[in-house]
PDB file of N, CA and C in Angstrom:
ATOM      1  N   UNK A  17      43.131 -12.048 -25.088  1.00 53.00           N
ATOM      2  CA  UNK A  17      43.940 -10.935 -24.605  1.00 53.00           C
ATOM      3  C   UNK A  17      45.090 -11.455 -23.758  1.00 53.00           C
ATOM      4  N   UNK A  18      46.029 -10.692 -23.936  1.00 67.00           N
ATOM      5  CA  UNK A  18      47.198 -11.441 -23.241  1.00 67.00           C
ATOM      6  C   UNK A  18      47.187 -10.388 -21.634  1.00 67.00           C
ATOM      7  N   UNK A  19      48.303 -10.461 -21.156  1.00 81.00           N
ATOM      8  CA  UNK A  19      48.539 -10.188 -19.914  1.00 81.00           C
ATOM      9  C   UNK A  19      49.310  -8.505 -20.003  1.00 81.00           C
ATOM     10  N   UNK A  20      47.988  -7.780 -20.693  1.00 83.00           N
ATOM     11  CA  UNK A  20      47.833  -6.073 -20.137  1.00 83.00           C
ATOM     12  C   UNK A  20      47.893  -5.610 -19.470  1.00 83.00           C
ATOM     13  N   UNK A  21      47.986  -4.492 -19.367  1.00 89.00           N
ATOM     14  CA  UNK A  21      46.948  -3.325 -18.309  1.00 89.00           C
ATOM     15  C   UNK A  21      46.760  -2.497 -19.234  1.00 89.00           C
ATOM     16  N   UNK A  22      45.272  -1.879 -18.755  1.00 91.00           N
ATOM     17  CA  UNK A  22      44.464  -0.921 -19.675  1.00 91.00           C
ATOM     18  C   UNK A  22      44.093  -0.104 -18.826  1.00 91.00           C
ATOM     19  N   UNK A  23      44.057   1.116 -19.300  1.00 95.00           N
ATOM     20  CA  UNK A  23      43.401   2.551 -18.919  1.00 95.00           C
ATOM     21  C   UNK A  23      42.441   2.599 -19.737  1.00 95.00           C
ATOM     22  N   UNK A  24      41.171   3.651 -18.953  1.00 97.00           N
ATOM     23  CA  UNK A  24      39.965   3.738 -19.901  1.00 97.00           C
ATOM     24  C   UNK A  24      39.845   5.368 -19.583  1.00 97.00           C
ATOM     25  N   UNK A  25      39.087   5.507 -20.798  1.00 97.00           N
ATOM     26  CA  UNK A  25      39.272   7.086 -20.640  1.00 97.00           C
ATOM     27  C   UNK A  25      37.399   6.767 -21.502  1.00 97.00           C
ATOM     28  N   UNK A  26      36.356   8.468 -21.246  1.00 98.00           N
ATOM     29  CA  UNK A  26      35.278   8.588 -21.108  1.00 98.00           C
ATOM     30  C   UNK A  26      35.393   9.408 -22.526  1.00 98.00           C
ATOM     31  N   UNK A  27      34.341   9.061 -23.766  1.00 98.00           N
ATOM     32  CA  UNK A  27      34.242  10.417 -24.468  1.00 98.00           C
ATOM     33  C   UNK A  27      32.875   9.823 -25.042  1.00 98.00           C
ATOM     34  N   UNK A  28      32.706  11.262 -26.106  1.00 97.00           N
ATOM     35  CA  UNK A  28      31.260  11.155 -26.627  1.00 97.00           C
ATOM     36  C   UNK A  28      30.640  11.033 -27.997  1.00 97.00           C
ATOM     37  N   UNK A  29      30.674  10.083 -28.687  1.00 97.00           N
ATOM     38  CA  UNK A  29      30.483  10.576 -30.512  1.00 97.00           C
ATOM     39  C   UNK A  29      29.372  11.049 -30.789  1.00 97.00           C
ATOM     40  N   UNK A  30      29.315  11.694 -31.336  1.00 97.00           N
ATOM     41  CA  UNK A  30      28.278  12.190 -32.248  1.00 97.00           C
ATOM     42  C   UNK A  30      27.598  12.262 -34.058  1.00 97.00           C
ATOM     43  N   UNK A  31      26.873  11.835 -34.191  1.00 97.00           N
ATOM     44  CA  UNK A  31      26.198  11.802 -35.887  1.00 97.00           C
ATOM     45  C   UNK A  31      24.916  12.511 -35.826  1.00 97.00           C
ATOM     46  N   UNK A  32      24.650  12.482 -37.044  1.00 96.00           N
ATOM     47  CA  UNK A  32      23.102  13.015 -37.744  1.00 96.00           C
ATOM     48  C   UNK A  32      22.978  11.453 -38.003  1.00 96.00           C
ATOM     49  N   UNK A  33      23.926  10.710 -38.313  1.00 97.00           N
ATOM     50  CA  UNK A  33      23.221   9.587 -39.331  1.00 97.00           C
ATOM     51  C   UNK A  33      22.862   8.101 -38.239  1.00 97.00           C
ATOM     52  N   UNK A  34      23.079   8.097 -37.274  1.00 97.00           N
ATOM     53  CA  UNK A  34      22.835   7.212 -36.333  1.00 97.00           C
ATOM     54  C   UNK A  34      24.117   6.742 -34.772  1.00 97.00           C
ATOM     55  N   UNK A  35      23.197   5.664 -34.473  1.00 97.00           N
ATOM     56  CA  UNK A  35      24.128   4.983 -33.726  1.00 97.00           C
ATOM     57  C   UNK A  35      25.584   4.619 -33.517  1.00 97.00           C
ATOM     58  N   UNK A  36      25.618   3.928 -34.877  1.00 98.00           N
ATOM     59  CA  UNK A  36      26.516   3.211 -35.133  1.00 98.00           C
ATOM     60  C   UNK A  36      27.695   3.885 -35.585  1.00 98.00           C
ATOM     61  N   UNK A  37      27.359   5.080 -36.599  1.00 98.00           N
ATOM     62  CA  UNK A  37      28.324   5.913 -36.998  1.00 98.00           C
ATOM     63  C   UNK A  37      28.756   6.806 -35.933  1.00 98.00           C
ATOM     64  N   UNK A  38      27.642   6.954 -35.031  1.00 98.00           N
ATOM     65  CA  UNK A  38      28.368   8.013 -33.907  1.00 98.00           C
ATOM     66  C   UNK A  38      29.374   7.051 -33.055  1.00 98.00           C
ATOM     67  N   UNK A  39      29.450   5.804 -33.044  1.00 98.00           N
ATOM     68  CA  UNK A  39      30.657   4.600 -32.503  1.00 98.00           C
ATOM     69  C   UNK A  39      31.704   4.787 -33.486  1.00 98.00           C
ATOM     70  N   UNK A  40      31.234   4.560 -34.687  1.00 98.00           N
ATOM     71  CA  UNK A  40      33.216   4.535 -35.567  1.00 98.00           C
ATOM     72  C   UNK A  40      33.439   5.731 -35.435  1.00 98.00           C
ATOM     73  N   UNK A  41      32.848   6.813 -35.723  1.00 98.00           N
ATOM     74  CA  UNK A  41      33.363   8.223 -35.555  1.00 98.00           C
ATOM     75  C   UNK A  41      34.118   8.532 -34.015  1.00 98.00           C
ATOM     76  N   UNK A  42      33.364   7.679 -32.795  1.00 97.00           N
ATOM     77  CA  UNK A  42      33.979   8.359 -31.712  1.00 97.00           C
ATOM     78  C   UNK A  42      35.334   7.460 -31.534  1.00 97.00           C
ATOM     79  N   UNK A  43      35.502   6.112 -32.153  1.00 98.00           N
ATOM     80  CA  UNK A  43      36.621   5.473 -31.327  1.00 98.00           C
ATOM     81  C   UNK A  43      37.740   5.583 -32.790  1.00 98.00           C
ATOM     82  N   UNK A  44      37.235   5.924 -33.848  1.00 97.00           N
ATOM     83  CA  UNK A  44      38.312   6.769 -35.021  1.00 97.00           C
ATOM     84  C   UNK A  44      38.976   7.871 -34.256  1.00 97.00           C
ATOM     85  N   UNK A  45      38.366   8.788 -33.923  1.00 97.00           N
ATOM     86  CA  UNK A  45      38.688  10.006 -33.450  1.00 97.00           C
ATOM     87  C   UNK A  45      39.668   9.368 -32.231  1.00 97.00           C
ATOM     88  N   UNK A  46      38.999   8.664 -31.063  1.00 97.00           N
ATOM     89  CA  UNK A  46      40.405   8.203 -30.287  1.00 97.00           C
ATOM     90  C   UNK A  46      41.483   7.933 -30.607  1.00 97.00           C
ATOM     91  N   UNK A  47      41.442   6.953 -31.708  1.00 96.00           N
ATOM     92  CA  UNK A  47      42.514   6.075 -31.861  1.00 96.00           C
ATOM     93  C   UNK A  47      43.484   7.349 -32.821  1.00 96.00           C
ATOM     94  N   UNK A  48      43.329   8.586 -32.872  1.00 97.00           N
ATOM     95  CA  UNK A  48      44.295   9.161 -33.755  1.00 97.00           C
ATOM     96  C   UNK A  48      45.135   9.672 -32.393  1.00 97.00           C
ATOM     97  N   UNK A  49      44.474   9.844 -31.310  1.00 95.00           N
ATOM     98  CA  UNK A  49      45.259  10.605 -30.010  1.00 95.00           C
ATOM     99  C   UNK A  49      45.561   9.614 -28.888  1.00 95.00           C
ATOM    100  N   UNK A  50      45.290   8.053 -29.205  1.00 94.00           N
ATOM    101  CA  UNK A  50      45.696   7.192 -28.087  1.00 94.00           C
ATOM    102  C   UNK A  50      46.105   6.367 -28.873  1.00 94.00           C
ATOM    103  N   UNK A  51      47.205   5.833 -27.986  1.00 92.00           N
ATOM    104  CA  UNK A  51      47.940   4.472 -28.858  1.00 92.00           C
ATOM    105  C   UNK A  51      47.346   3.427 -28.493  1.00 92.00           C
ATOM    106  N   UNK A  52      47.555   1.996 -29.372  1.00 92.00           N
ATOM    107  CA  UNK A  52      46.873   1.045 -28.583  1.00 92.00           C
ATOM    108  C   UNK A  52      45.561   0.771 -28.141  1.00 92.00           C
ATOM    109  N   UNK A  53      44.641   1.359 -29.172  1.00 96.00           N
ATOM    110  CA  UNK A  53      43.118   1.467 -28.413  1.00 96.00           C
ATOM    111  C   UNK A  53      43.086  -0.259 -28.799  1.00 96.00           C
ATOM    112  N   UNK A  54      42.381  -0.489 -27.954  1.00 94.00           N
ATOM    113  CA  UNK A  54      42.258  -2.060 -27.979  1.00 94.00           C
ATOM    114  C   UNK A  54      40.924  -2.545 -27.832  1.00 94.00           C
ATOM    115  N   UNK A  55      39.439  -1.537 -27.409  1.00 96.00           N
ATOM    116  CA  UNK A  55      37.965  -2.224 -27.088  1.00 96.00           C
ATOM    117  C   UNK A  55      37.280  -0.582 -26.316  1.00 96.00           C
ATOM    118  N   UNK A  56      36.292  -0.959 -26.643  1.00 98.00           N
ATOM    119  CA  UNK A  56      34.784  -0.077 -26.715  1.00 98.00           C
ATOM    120  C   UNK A  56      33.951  -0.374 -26.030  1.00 98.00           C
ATOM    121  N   UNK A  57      33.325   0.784 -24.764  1.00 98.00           N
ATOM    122  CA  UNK A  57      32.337   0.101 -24.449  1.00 98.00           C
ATOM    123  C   UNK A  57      31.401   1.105 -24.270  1.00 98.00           C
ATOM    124  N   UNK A  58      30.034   0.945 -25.070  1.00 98.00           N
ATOM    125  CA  UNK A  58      28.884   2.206 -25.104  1.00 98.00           C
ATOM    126  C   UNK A  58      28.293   2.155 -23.449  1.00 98.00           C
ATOM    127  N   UNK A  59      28.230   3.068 -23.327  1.00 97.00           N
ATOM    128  CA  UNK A  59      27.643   3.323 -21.586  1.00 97.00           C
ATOM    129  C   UNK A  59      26.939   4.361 -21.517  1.00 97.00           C
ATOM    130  N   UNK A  60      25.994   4.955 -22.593  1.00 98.00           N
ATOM    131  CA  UNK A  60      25.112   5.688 -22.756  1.00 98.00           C
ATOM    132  C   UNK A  60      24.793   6.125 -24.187  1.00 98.00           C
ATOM    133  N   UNK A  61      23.449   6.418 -24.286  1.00 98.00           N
ATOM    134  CA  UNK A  61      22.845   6.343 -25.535  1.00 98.00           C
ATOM    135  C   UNK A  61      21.770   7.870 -25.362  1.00 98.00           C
ATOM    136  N   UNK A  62      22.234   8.868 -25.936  1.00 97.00           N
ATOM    137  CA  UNK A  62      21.184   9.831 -26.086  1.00 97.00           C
ATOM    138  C   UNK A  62      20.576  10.324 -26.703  1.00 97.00           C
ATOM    139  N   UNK A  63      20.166  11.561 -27.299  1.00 96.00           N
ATOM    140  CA  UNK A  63      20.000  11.954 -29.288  1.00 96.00           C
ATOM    141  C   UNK A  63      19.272  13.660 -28.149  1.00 96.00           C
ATOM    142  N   UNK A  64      19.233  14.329 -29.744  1.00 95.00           N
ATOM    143  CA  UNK A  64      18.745  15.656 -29.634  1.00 95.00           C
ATOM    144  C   UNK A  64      17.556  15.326 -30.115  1.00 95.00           C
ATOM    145  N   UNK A  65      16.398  16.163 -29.703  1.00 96.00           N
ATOM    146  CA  UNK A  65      14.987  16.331 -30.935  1.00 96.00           C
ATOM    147  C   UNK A  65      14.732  17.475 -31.385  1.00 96.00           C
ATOM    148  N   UNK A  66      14.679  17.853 -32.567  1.00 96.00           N
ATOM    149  CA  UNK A  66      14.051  19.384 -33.215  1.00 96.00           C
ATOM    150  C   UNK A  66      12.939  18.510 -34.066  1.00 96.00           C
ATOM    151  N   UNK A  67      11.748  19.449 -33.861  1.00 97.00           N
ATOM    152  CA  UNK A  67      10.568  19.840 -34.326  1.00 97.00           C
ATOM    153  C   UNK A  67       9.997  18.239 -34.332  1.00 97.00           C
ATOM    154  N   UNK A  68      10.318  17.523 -33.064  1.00 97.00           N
ATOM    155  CA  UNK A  68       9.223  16.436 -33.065  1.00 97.00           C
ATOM    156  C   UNK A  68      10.380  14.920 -34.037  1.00 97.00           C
ATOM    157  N   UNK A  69      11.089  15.182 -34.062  1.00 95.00           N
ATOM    158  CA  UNK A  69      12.110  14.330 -34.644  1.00 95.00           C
ATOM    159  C   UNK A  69      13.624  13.865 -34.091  1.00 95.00           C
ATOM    160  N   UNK A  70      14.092  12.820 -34.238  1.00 95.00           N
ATOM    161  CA  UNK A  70      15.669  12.934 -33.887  1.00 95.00           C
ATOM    162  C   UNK A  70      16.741  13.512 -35.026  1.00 95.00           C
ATOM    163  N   UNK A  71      17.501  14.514 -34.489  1.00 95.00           N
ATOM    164  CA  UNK A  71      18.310  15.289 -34.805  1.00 95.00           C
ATOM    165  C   UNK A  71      19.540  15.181 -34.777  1.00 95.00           C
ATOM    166  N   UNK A  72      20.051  14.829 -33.884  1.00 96.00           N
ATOM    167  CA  UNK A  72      21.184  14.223 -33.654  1.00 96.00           C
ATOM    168  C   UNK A  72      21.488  12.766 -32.597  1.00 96.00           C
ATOM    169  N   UNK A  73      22.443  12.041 -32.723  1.00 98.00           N
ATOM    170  CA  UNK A  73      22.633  11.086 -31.592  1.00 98.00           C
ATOM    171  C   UNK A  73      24.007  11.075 -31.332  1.00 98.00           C
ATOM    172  N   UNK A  74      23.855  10.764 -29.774  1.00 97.00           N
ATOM    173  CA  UNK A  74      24.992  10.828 -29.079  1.00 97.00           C
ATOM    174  C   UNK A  74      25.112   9.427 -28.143  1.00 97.00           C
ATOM    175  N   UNK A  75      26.739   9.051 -27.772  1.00 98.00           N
ATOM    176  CA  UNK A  75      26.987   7.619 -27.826  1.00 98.00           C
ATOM    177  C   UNK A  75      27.947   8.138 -26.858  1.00 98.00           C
ATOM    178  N   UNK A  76      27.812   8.012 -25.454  1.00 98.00           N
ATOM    179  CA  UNK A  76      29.031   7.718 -24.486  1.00 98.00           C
ATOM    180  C   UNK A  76      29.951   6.557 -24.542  1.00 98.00           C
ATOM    181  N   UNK A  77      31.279   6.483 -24.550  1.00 98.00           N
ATOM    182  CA  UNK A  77      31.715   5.258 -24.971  1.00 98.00           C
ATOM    183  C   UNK A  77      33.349   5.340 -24.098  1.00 98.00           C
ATOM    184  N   UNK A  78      33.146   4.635 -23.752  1.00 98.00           N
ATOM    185  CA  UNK A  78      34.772   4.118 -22.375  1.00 98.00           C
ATOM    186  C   UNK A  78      35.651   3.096 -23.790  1.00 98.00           C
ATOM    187  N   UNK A  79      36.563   3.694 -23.771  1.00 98.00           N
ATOM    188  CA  UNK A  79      37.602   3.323 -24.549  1.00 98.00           C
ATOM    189  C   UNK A  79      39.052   2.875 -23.554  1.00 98.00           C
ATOM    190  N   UNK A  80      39.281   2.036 -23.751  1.00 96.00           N
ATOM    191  CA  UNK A  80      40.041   0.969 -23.451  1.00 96.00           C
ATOM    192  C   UNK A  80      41.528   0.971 -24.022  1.00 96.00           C
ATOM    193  N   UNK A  81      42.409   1.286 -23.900  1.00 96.00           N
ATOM    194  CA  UNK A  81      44.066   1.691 -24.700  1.00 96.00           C
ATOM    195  C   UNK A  81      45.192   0.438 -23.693  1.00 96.00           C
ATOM    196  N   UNK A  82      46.208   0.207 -24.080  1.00 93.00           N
ATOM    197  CA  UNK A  82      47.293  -0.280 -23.071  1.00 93.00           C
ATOM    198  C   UNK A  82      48.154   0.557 -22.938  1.00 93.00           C
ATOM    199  N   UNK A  83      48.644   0.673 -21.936  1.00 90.00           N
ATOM    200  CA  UNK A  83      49.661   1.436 -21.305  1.00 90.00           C
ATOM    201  C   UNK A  83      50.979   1.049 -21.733  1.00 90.00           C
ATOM    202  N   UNK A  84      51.585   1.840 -21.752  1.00 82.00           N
ATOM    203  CA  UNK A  84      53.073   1.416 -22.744  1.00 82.00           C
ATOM    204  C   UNK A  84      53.915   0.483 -21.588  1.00 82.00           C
ATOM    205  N   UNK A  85      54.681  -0.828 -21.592  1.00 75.00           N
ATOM    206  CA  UNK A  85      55.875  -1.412 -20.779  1.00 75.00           C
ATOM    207  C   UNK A  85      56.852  -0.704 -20.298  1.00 75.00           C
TER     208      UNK A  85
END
């Protein structure tokens, strides 16, 4: 990394199909409304349960952008 500055901003993805997809889905979804996303960092891991099962999962994730010069 060269000589940045980064802002981090807080959001949340969500899937039926796991982990991982609830990560590309949440930092896809950033990167259409922030320029410059540059790094990811998961900082919470949750899920829903219906009827004794996981239902959904959810992925807190601090996203990382540079600030324009």
């Amino acid at each position: 990394m060269a000589d940045n500055v980064y802002r981090v901003t807080e959001i949340v993805g969500t899937s039926e199909q796991g982990l991982d997809d609830a990560i590309r889905k949440g930092v896809q979804r950033a990167s259409q409304s922030l320029r410059e996303v540059d790094w990811f960092e998961v900082s919470e891991i949750r899920g829903h349960v219906e009827n004794g099962s996981v239902a959904h999962f959810q992925v807190g994730l601090k996203i990382g952008f540079r600030l324009d010069e």
